[in-house]
CSV table of C-alpha atoms and ligand atoms in Angstrom, one decimal:
chain,number,residue,atom,x,y,z
A,13,GLY,CA,3.8,20.3,4.9
A,14,LEU,CA,2.3,17.1,6.4
A,15,SER,CA,5.0,14.8,5.4
A,16,GLY,CA,6.6,14.9,8.4
A,17,TYR,CA,3.6,13.2,10.3
A,18,PHE,CA,3.3,10.1,8.3
A,19,GLY,CA,4.6,7.7,11.0
A,20,THR,CA,5.5,4.2,9.5
A,21,LYS,CA,4.3,5.6,5.9
A,22,SER,CA,7.1,8.2,6.0
A,23,ARG,CA,9.5,8.4,3.1
A,24,TYR,CA,13.1,7.7,4.0
A,25,GLU,CA,14.1,11.2,3.3
A,26,GLU,CA,12.0,12.6,6.1
A,27,VAL,CA,15.1,11.5,8.3
A,28,ASN,CA,17.7,12.2,6.1
A,29,PRO,CA,16.4,15.4,3.9
A,30,HIS,CA,19.9,15.8,1.9
A,31,LEU,CA,19.1,12.8,0.0
A,32,VAL,CA,16.4,14.7,-2.1
A,33,SER,CA,18.9,16.6,-3.9
A,34,ASP,CA,21.4,13.8,-3.9
A,35,PRO,CA,20.2,10.2,-3.2
A,36,LEU,CA,24.0,9.0,-2.6
A,37,SER,CA,24.9,11.7,-0.4
A,38,LEU,CA,26.6,10.5,2.8
A,39,GLY,CA,25.0,13.7,4.6
A,40,PRO,CA,26.8,15.8,7.2
A,41,ALA,CA,30.0,13.9,8.7
A,42,ALA,CA,29.1,12.0,11.8
A,43,GLY,CA,30.9,12.8,14.7
A,44,GLY,CA,32.8,10.5,17.4
A,45,SER,CA,34.6,8.5,14.8
A,46,LEU,CA,36.8,6.0,15.8
A,47,PRO,CA,40.7,6.5,15.4
A,48,SER,CA,42.3,5.6,12.1
A,49,SER,CA,44.0,2.5,13.9
A,50,CYS,CA,40.2,1.1,13.8
A,51,THR,CA,39.1,-1.3,11.1
A,52,PRO,CA,35.7,-2.5,10.7
A,53,LEU,CA,35.6,-6.4,11.1
A,54,GLN,CA,31.7,-7.1,10.9
A,55,LEU,CA,28.5,-5.2,9.6
A,56,ARG,CA,25.0,-6.3,10.6
A,57,ALA,CA,22.1,-4.3,9.4
A,58,VAL,CA,18.8,-5.1,9.8
A,59,LEU,CA,16.4,-3.5,7.4
A,60,ARG,CA,12.8,-2.4,7.0
A,61,HIS,CA,11.5,-2.8,3.2
A,62,GLY,CA,11.5,-0.2,1.1
A,63,THR,CA,8.4,2.0,0.0
A,64,ARG,CA,5.6,-0.2,-0.6
A,65,TYR,CA,2.1,0.0,-1.8
A,66,PRO,CA,-0.8,-0.1,0.7
A,67,THR,CA,-2.2,-3.6,2.3
A,68,ALA,CA,-5.1,-5.3,0.9
A,69,GLY,CA,-7.1,-4.1,3.9
A,70,GLN,CA,-6.4,-0.4,3.4
A,71,ILE,CA,-7.1,-0.7,0.0
A,72,ARG,CA,-10.5,-2.1,0.3
A,73,ARG,CA,-11.3,0.7,2.9
A,74,LEU,CA,-10.0,3.4,0.5
A,75,GLY,CA,-12.5,1.5,-2.4
A,76,GLU,CA,-15.0,2.2,0.2
A,77,LEU,CA,-14.5,5.7,1.1
A,78,HIS,CA,-14.2,6.6,-2.5
A,79,ALA,CA,-17.3,4.7,-3.5
A,80,ARG,CA,-19.1,7.0,-0.7
A,81,LEU,CA,-17.5,10.1,-2.3
A,82,LEU,CA,-18.7,9.2,-5.6
A,83,ARG,CA,-22.5,8.5,-4.8
A,84,ARG,CA,-22.3,12.1,-2.8
A,85,ALA,CA,-21.0,13.9,-5.9
A,86,ALA,CA,-23.7,12.3,-8.1
A,87,GLY,CA,-26.2,13.9,-5.4
A,88,ALA,CA,-27.5,17.5,-5.9
A,89,ALA,CA,-25.8,20.1,-3.9
A,90,ALA,CA,-22.4,21.1,-5.0
A,91,CYS,CA,-19.2,20.5,-2.8
A,92,PRO,CA,-16.1,20.9,-4.3
A,93,ALA,CA,-13.6,18.9,-2.3
A,94,ALA,CA,-16.0,15.7,-2.5
A,95,ALA,CA,-16.2,16.6,-6.2
A,96,ALA,CA,-12.4,16.4,-6.7
A,97,LEU,CA,-11.8,13.4,-4.8
A,98,ALA,CA,-14.8,11.5,-6.6
A,99,ASP,CA,-12.8,12.4,-9.8
A,100,TRP,CA,-9.6,11.3,-8.3
A,101,PRO,CA,-8.9,7.8,-9.9
A,102,MET,CA,-8.9,5.0,-7.9
A,103,TRP,CA,-5.9,3.2,-9.0
A,104,TYR,CA,-5.2,0.8,-6.2
A,105,GLU,CA,-5.9,-2.6,-6.6
A,106,GLU,CA,-6.1,-5.3,-4.0
A,107,SER,CA,-3.4,-7.6,-5.8
A,108,LEU,CA,-1.0,-4.8,-5.1
A,109,ASP,CA,-1.6,-5.8,-1.2
A,110,GLY,CA,1.9,-4.4,0.4
A,111,ARG,CA,4.3,-5.1,-2.4
A,112,LEU,CA,7.2,-3.2,-2.9
A,113,ALA,CA,6.9,-0.1,-5.1
A,114,PRO,CA,9.4,0.9,-7.9
A,115,GLN,CA,10.5,3.9,-5.4
A,116,GLY,CA,10.9,1.0,-2.9
A,117,ARG,CA,13.5,-1.0,-5.0
A,118,ARG,CA,15.3,2.7,-5.6
A,119,ASP,CA,15.1,3.0,-1.5
A,120,MET,CA,17.1,-0.2,-1.3
A,121,GLU,CA,19.4,0.0,-4.1
A,122,GLN,CA,20.5,3.6,-3.0
A,123,LEU,CA,21.1,2.4,0.5
A,124,ALA,CA,23.3,-0.2,-0.5
A,125,ARG,CA,25.2,2.3,-2.5
A,126,ARG,CA,25.7,4.5,0.5
A,127,MET,CA,26.5,1.8,2.8
A,128,ALA,CA,29.2,0.5,0.7
A,129,ALA,CA,30.8,3.9,0.3
A,130,ARG,CA,30.5,4.4,3.8
A,131,PHE,CA,32.2,1.1,4.6
A,132,PRO,CA,34.2,0.5,1.7
A,133,ALA,CA,36.9,-1.8,3.0
A,134,LEU,CA,33.9,-4.4,4.1
A,135,PHE,CA,32.0,-4.0,0.9
A,136,ALA,CA,35.3,-4.6,-1.2
A,137,ALA,CA,35.3,-7.2,-3.7
A,138,ARG,CA,35.1,-10.8,-2.9
A,139,ARG,CA,33.9,-10.3,0.7
A,140,ARG,CA,30.9,-12.6,1.4
A,141,LEU,CA,27.5,-11.0,2.0
A,142,ALA,CA,24.8,-12.9,4.2
A,143,LEU,CA,21.5,-12.0,3.0
A,144,ALA,CA,18.3,-12.8,4.6
A,145,SER,CA,14.7,-11.5,4.5
A,146,SER,CA,11.3,-12.3,5.9
A,147,SER,CA,9.1,-14.3,3.7
A,148,LYS,CA,7.0,-11.5,2.5
A,149,HIS,CA,7.4,-10.4,-1.0
A,150,ARG,CA,8.0,-6.8,-0.4
A,151,CYS,CA,11.1,-7.7,1.8
A,152,LEU,CA,12.5,-10.5,-0.6
A,153,GLN,CA,12.2,-7.8,-3.4
A,154,SER,CA,14.2,-5.3,-1.2
A,155,GLY,CA,16.7,-7.6,-0.3
A,156,ALA,CA,17.2,-8.6,-4.1
A,157,ALA,CA,17.3,-4.7,-4.6
A,158,PHE,CA,19.9,-4.1,-1.9
A,159,ARG,CA,22.1,-6.7,-3.6
A,160,ARG,CA,21.8,-5.2,-7.2
A,161,GLY,CA,22.7,-1.6,-5.7
A,162,LEU,CA,26.2,-3.4,-4.8
A,163,GLY,CA,26.6,-3.4,-8.4
A,164,PRO,CA,28.4,-5.7,-11.0
A,165,THR,CA,31.9,-4.6,-9.9
A,166,LEU,CA,31.4,-6.1,-6.2
A,167,ASP,CA,31.5,-9.9,-6.7
A,168,PHE,CA,29.4,-11.8,-4.0
A,169,GLY,CA,29.4,-14.9,-5.5
A,170,GLY,CA,27.9,-14.3,-9.2
A,171,ASP,CA,24.5,-13.1,-10.3
A,172,GLU,CA,22.1,-15.3,-8.6
A,173,VAL,CA,20.5,-13.2,-5.9
A,174,GLU,CA,20.6,-15.6,-3.3
A,175,VAL,CA,18.5,-14.1,-0.3
A,176,GLU,CA,17.5,-16.6,2.5
A,177,VAL,CA,14.4,-16.6,4.2
A,178,ASN,CA,14.4,-16.5,7.8
A,179,ASP,CA,11.0,-15.5,9.5
A,180,SER,CA,12.3,-16.9,12.8
A,181,LEU,CA,14.5,-13.7,13.1
A,182,MET,CA,12.7,-11.2,10.9
A,183,ARG,CA,9.1,-12.1,11.8
A,184,PHE,CA,9.8,-13.7,15.2
A,185,PHE,CA,6.6,-11.9,16.2
A,186,ASP,CA,4.3,-14.3,14.2
A,187,HIS,CA,6.3,-17.4,16.1
A,188,CYS,CA,5.9,-16.0,19.6
A,189,ALA,CA,2.2,-17.6,20.8
A,190,LYS,CA,2.3,-15.4,23.8
A,191,PHE,CA,2.3,-12.4,21.6
A,192,VAL,CA,0.0,-13.3,18.8
A,193,ALA,CA,-2.9,-14.5,21.6
A,194,LEU,CA,-2.5,-11.6,23.8
A,195,VAL,CA,-1.5,-8.7,21.7
A,196,GLU,CA,-2.1,-9.4,18.0
A,197,GLU,CA,-5.2,-11.3,18.2
A,198,ASN,CA,-6.7,-9.8,21.1
A,199,ASP,CA,-9.2,-6.7,20.8
A,200,ALA,CA,-8.6,-5.4,24.2
A,201,ALA,CA,-4.8,-4.9,23.8
A,202,MET,CA,-5.6,-2.1,21.3
A,203,CYS,CA,-7.9,-0.3,23.9
A,204,GLN,CA,-5.8,2.5,24.0
A,205,VAL,CA,-5.7,3.0,20.3
A,206,ASN,CA,-9.5,2.4,20.1
A,207,ALA,CA,-10.2,5.1,22.9
A,208,PHE,CA,-8.2,7.6,21.1
A,209,LYS,CA,-10.1,6.9,17.9
A,210,GLU,CA,-13.3,7.8,19.5
A,211,GLY,CA,-11.7,10.8,21.8
A,212,PRO,CA,-12.1,14.6,21.4
A,213,GLU,CA,-9.0,15.2,19.3
A,214,MET,CA,-10.2,12.5,16.5
A,215,LYS,CA,-13.9,13.8,16.9
A,216,LYS,CA,-12.7,17.0,15.7
A,217,VAL,CA,-10.9,16.2,12.8
A,218,LEU,CA,-13.6,13.8,11.9
A,219,GLU,CA,-16.0,16.6,12.2
A,220,LYS,CA,-13.8,18.6,9.7
A,221,VAL,CA,-13.3,16.2,7.3
A,222,ALA,CA,-17.1,15.4,7.1
A,223,SER,CA,-18.0,18.9,6.7
A,224,ALA,CA,-15.2,19.5,3.9
A,225,LEU,CA,-16.8,16.5,2.2
A,226,CYS,CA,-20.2,17.6,2.8
A,227,LEU,CA,-21.0,14.1,4.2
A,228,PRO,CA,-23.0,13.7,7.9
A,229,VAL,CA,-20.6,12.8,10.2
A,230,GLU,CA,-22.2,9.5,11.0
A,231,GLU,CA,-20.9,8.4,7.7
A,232,LEU,CA,-17.3,8.8,8.8
A,233,ASN,CA,-15.2,7.2,11.1
A,234,ALA,CA,-11.7,7.1,12.3
A,235,ASP,CA,-10.6,4.1,10.2
A,236,LEU,CA,-12.1,6.0,7.0
A,237,VAL,CA,-10.5,9.2,8.0
A,238,GLN,CA,-7.1,7.5,8.6
A,239,VAL,CA,-7.1,5.8,5.1
A,240,ALA,CA,-7.6,9.3,3.5
A,241,PHE,CA,-4.7,10.5,5.4
A,242,LEU,CA,-2.8,7.2,4.1
A,243,THR,CA,-3.5,7.8,0.8
A,244,CYS,CA,-2.1,11.1,1.0
A,245,SER,CA,1.3,9.6,2.4
A,246,TYR,CA,1.3,6.6,-0.2
A,247,GLU,CA,0.7,9.2,-3.1
A,248,LEU,CA,3.8,11.2,-2.1
A,249,ALA,CA,6.1,8.1,-1.3
A,250,ILE,CA,5.0,6.3,-4.4
A,251,LYS,CA,4.3,8.8,-7.0
A,252,ASN,CA,6.0,11.6,-5.4
A,253,VAL,CA,2.9,13.9,-5.9
A,254,THR,CA,0.8,16.0,-3.6
A,255,SER,CA,-2.6,14.0,-3.8
A,256,PRO,CA,-5.8,15.9,-3.4
A,257,TRP,CA,-6.5,13.4,-0.4
A,258,CYS,CA,-3.9,16.0,1.5
A,259,SER,CA,-6.1,19.3,0.9
A,260,LEU,CA,-8.5,17.4,3.8
A,261,PHE,CA,-5.8,17.9,6.4
A,262,SER,CA,-4.3,20.9,8.1
A,263,GLU,CA,-0.9,20.4,10.3
A,264,GLU,CA,-2.8,20.1,13.2
A,265,ASP,CA,-5.0,17.4,12.1
A,266,ALA,CA,-1.9,15.6,10.7
A,267,LYS,CA,-0.4,15.6,14.2
A,268,VAL,CA,-3.6,13.7,15.9
A,269,LEU,CA,-3.1,11.3,13.0
A,270,GLU,CA,0.3,10.7,13.4
A,271,TYR,CA,-0.2,10.0,17.2
A,272,LEU,CA,-2.9,7.5,16.4
A,273,ASN,CA,-0.4,5.8,14.2
A,274,ASP,CA,2.2,6.0,16.8
A,275,LEU,CA,-0.3,4.7,19.5
A,276,LYS,CA,-0.9,1.4,17.3
A,277,GLN,CA,2.8,1.1,16.9
A,278,TYR,CA,3.6,1.7,20.7
A,279,TRP,CA,1.0,-0.8,21.9
A,280,LYS,CA,1.6,-3.4,19.2
A,281,ARG,CA,5.5,-3.4,18.9
A,282,GLY,CA,6.8,-0.8,21.4
A,283,TYR,CA,6.6,-0.3,25.3
A,284,GLY,CA,3.2,-1.1,25.5
A,285,TYR,CA,3.6,-4.4,26.5
A,286,ASP,CA,6.7,-6.3,27.6
A,287,ILE,CA,6.2,-9.2,25.4
A,288,ASN,CA,6.3,-6.9,22.2
A,289,SER,CA,10.0,-6.5,22.8
A,290,ARG,CA,10.9,-9.5,24.5
A,291,SER,CA,9.6,-11.5,21.7
A,292,SER,CA,12.7,-9.7,19.8
A,293,CYS,CA,15.4,-11.4,22.0
A,294,ILE,CA,15.7,-14.0,19.8
A,295,LEU,CA,17.1,-11.7,17.1
A,296,PHE,CA,19.1,-9.6,19.5
A,297,GLN,CA,21.1,-12.7,20.6
A,298,ASP,CA,21.7,-13.7,17.1
A,299,ILE,CA,23.4,-10.5,16.7
A,300,PHE,CA,25.7,-11.0,19.4
A,301,GLN,CA,26.4,-14.3,18.6
A,302,HIS,CA,27.4,-13.6,15.0
A,303,LEU,CA,29.8,-10.1,16.8
A,304,ASP,CA,31.2,-12.8,19.3
A,305,LYS,CA,32.1,-15.1,16.5
A,306,ALA,CA,34.1,-12.7,14.7
A,307,VAL,CA,35.8,-11.3,17.8
A,308,GLU,CA,36.7,-15.1,18.4
A,309,GLU,CA,37.9,-15.4,14.5
A,310,SER,CA,40.0,-12.1,14.7
A,311,LYS,CA,41.5,-12.8,18.1
A,312,SER,CA,43.0,-16.2,16.6
A,313,SER,CA,43.9,-14.4,13.2
A,314,LYS,CA,41.2,-16.4,11.3
A,315,PRO,CA,39.4,-14.4,8.3
A,316,ILE,CA,36.0,-13.1,9.4
A,317,SER,CA,33.6,-15.6,8.2
A,318,SER,CA,30.7,-13.3,8.1
A,319,PRO,CA,32.2,-9.8,7.5
A,320,LEU,CA,28.7,-8.6,5.9
A,321,ILE,CA,25.3,-9.6,7.5
A,322,VAL,CA,22.0,-7.9,5.9
A,323,GLN,CA,18.5,-8.7,7.1
A,324,VAL,CA,15.3,-7.4,5.6
A,325,GLY,CA,12.2,-7.2,7.7
A,326,HIS,CA,9.3,-5.0,9.0
A,327,ALA,CA,8.6,-2.1,11.1
A,328,GLU,CA,7.5,-4.8,13.6
A,329,THR,CA,11.0,-6.3,13.2
A,330,LEU,CA,13.0,-2.8,14.3
A,331,GLN,CA,10.7,-1.5,16.5
A,332,PRO,CA,10.8,-4.0,19.3
A,333,LEU,CA,14.3,-4.4,18.9
A,334,LEU,CA,15.0,-0.8,19.4
A,335,ALA,CA,12.6,-1.0,22.3
A,336,LEU,CA,14.3,-4.1,23.7
A,337,MET,CA,17.7,-2.0,23.7
A,338,GLY,CA,15.6,1.0,25.4
A,339,TYR,CA,15.6,3.6,22.6
A,340,PHE,CA,13.1,6.2,22.2
A,341,LYS,CA,11.4,5.6,25.5
A,342,ASP,CA,9.2,8.5,27.1
A,343,ASP,CA,8.8,8.9,30.7
A,344,GLU,CA,5.0,8.5,30.3
A,345,PRO,CA,3.1,5.7,28.2
A,346,LEU,CA,1.5,7.0,25.4
A,347,LEU,CA,-2.4,6.9,26.1
A,348,ALA,CA,-5.4,7.8,24.5
A,349,ASP,CA,-6.1,10.7,27.0
A,350,ASN,CA,-2.4,12.3,26.9
A,351,TYR,CA,-2.2,13.4,23.3
A,352,ALA,CA,-1.2,17.2,24.4
A,353,ARG,CA,1.5,16.0,26.8
A,354,HIS,CA,3.1,14.0,24.1
A,355,ALA,CA,3.7,17.0,22.1
A,356,GLN,CA,7.6,16.6,22.5
A,357,ARG,CA,7.7,12.8,22.8
A,358,LYS,CA,10.8,10.5,21.7
A,359,PHE,CA,8.6,7.9,20.5
A,360,ARG,CA,7.5,9.2,16.6
A,361,SER,CA,7.6,6.1,14.6
A,362,GLY,CA,8.1,8.3,11.6
A,363,ARG,CA,11.6,9.3,13.1
A,364,ILE,CA,12.4,5.5,14.0
A,365,VAL,CA,11.1,3.5,11.4
A,366,PRO,CA,10.2,4.8,7.8
A,367,TYR,CA,10.3,2.9,4.8
A,368,ALA,CA,13.9,1.4,4.7
A,369,ALA,CA,14.8,2.0,8.0
A,370,ASN,CA,17.6,0.5,8.9
A,371,LEU,CA,19.7,0.1,12.4
A,372,VAL,CA,23.4,-1.2,11.7
A,373,PHE,CA,26.1,-2.9,14.2
A,374,VAL,CA,29.8,-2.3,13.2
A,375,LEU,CA,32.4,-3.9,15.0
A,376,TYR,CA,35.8,-2.8,14.9
A,377,HIS,CA,39.1,-4.0,15.6
A,378,CYS,CA,41.6,-1.4,17.0
A,379,ASP,CA,45.2,-1.6,17.3
A,380,HIS,CA,46.6,-0.4,20.9
A,381,VAL,CA,47.4,3.0,20.6
A,382,ASN,CA,47.7,2.8,24.3
A,383,ALA,CA,47.4,0.0,26.7
A,384,SER,CA,44.3,1.5,28.2
A,385,GLN,CA,42.3,1.2,24.9
A,386,GLU,CA,40.1,-1.8,24.1
A,387,GLU,CA,40.8,-3.7,21.0
A,388,TYR,CA,37.2,-4.3,19.9
A,389,GLN,CA,34.9,-1.2,19.5
A,390,VAL,CA,31.3,-1.1,18.3
A,391,GLN,CA,29.2,1.6,16.6
A,392,LEU,CA,25.5,1.6,16.1
A,393,LEU,CA,23.8,3.4,13.2
A,394,LEU,CA,20.0,4.2,13.0
A,395,ASN,CA,19.1,5.2,9.4
A,396,GLU,CA,22.6,6.3,8.8
A,397,LYS,CA,23.2,8.4,12.0
A,398,PRO,CA,25.1,7.5,15.1
A,399,LEU,CA,22.8,6.3,18.2
A,400,SER,CA,24.3,6.9,21.5
A,401,PHE,CA,24.8,4.1,23.7
A,402,HIS,CA,22.7,4.4,26.8
A,403,HIS,CA,25.3,3.2,29.4
A,404,SER,CA,27.9,6.1,28.2
A,405,ASN,CA,26.0,8.5,25.9
A,406,GLU,CA,28.7,8.0,23.6
A,407,THR,CA,28.6,6.9,19.9
A,408,THR,CA,31.2,4.2,20.2
A,409,SER,CA,31.4,1.4,22.8
A,410,THR,CA,33.8,-1.2,23.7
A,411,TYR,CA,32.4,-4.5,22.8
A,412,THR,CA,32.7,-5.7,26.3
A,413,GLY,CA,31.3,-2.5,27.7
A,414,LEU,CA,28.3,-3.1,25.4
A,415,LYS,CA,27.7,-6.8,26.2
A,416,ASP,CA,27.8,-6.0,29.8
A,417,TYR,CA,25.3,-3.1,29.7
A,418,TYR,CA,22.8,-6.0,27.8
A,419,LYS,CA,23.9,-8.9,30.1
A,420,ASP,CA,20.6,-9.5,31.6
A,421,ILE,CA,19.1,-9.7,28.1
A,422,LEU,CA,21.7,-11.7,26.6
A,423,GLU,CA,21.6,-14.3,29.5
A,424,ASN,CA,18.2,-14.6,30.7
A,425,CYS,CA,15.9,-13.6,27.7
A,426,HIS,CA,14.9,-17.0,26.1
A,427,PHE,CA,12.4,-16.8,23.3
A,428,LYS,CA,10.9,-20.3,23.8
A,429,GLU,CA,10.0,-19.3,27.5
A,430,GLU,CA,9.5,-15.8,27.0
A,431,CYS,CA,6.7,-16.4,24.3
A,432,GLN,CA,5.1,-19.4,25.9
A,433,LEU,CA,1.5,-18.5,26.6
A,434,PRO,CA,0.6,-18.5,30.5
A,435,LYS,CA,-1.3,-21.5,31.6
A,436,VAL,CA,-4.2,-19.8,32.9
A,437,ASN,CA,-6.2,-18.1,30.4
A,438,ILE,CA,-5.2,-14.3,30.6
A,439,THR,CA,-6.6,-11.9,28.3
A,440,ALA,CA,-6.9,-9.0,30.1
A,441,VAL,CA,-4.8,-6.1,29.3
A,442,ASP,CA,-3.4,-5.5,32.9
A,443,GLU,CA,-2.2,-8.9,33.0
A,444,LEU,CA,-0.1,-8.4,30.1
B,15,5MY,O1,-0.4,-0.8,6.7
B,15,5MY,P1,-1.1,-1.6,7.6
B,15,5MY,O2,-2.2,-0.7,8.7
B,15,5MY,O3,-2.0,-2.4,7.1
B,15,5MY,O4,-0.2,-2.4,8.3
B,15,5MY,C1,0.8,-3.3,8.2
B,15,5MY,C2,0.3,-4.8,8.3
B,15,5MY,O5,-0.6,-5.1,7.8
B,15,5MY,P2,-1.9,-5.5,8.6
B,15,5MY,O6,-2.5,-4.6,9.4
B,15,5MY,O7,-1.5,-6.9,9.0
B,15,5MY,O8,-3.0,-5.9,7.1
B,15,5MY,C3,1.6,-5.5,7.8
B,15,5MY,O9,1.1,-7.1,8.3
B,15,5MY,P3,1.9,-8.0,7.3
B,15,5MY,O10,3.2,-8.2,7.7
B,15,5MY,O11,1.0,-7.7,6.0
B,15,5MY,O12,1.1,-9.6,8.1
B,15,5MY,C4,2.8,-5.0,8.3
B,15,5MY,O13,2.7,-5.2,9.7
B,15,5MY,C5,3.3,-3.7,8.1
B,15,5MY,O14,4.3,-3.4,8.5
B,15,5MY,P4,5.5,-3.0,7.4
B,15,5MY,O15,5.2,-2.2,6.5
B,15,5MY,O16,5.8,-4.3,6.9
B,15,5MY,O17,6.7,-2.8,8.2
B,15,5MY,C6,2.0,-3.0,8.5
B,15,5MY,O18,2.2,-1.4,8.3
B,15,5MY,P5,2.8,-0.4,9.5
B,15,5MY,O19,2.0,-0.4,10.7
B,15,5MY,O20,4.0,-0.8,9.7
B,15,5MY,O21,2.5,1.1,8.7
């Protein structure tokens, strides 16, 4: 099927297929677990919102393409694919603009229930849950759904869904002037993405789609073909149906369109430019400040003030953070002209940040089993699967070992300085 190639529009089930038959299953047991003398002290989760509707811009494009097919279908010659799509009811309205879909609420409720089942001691009654979110509607709604998923038996301080808006941590990219000016608002920054849209792989896809739709190829462009592919992904994620839009694409085409989406993620949120990941150091440091605090409290036998911290953001919250930490980095950059060389790449956004993606830091306190064992240990889970630490290749690390590995970021990455616009007016991409 095509569903493995939907990039950031992938269902969470793509990375955890066992959830299809049982949404509450914890899946295969993760290796490398800690001894029973270790108890979790703090859990910090950074989530992407659940399944959402397309953004207004994409809905507008889809409307345009659909209208074109309607006009085409009114013409003389028979063209079955175009006729089928002209008949397809265009039900997306611009007002849906990236809002959380009902499936997105379920994504979050179920994720919360699995997390609680995985860490029963932390999610026990009367533990404090600090819940924060980006100001976007889909994230606030995701936060509320997550909390609802924890259910009435867990007492997190009454019924009111208190989700704190925290854009400085969840939308740090908006507040980073250097990122906004040099990447977000700089057309030249996306030159690899734009070059790929005009390149030979996309040209082939365009010609195939144009021929299936009996349209002159000049009437199509990469953005319209991409929206057709996106619609296939949205219909599956939101409505769980295989839409007629999917029939326009083969698996080969899907791989090309996945690469197009990954190129955007790479240059806007990943390794493409340093500022993409550096802008997230404010979030990275916040995570370690809270871990530090929990260690201090534990050392002085105080109750942990924030045992559970859950924050809901975007693909563009998680992806830069993972890049800052060095995950999913290929030897070669993703470029318009090295599609073929990247068939086995690590950077596949559908595997990293599907809907409801989650990165979880768990801090443990371990009673001394022997003198050499460190008291504080950490585990990292991405989409509920252990991530190996780069410094050890293991799935658990001593807290001091982890801090030592990221010492430079923790000490020398300052959001304000990193995000300051350079005094000279640079917009050339090679100077970024
Ligand atoms: O779906 P698109 O192409 O409109 O892009 C989304 C962005 O919309 P925009 O291009 O600014 O209109 C959208 O931007 P806003 O937050 O709406 O400003 C997000 O960046 C979204 O990521 P996520 O789904 O919230 O994790 C973006 O989605 P992904 O690129 O993460 O799939």
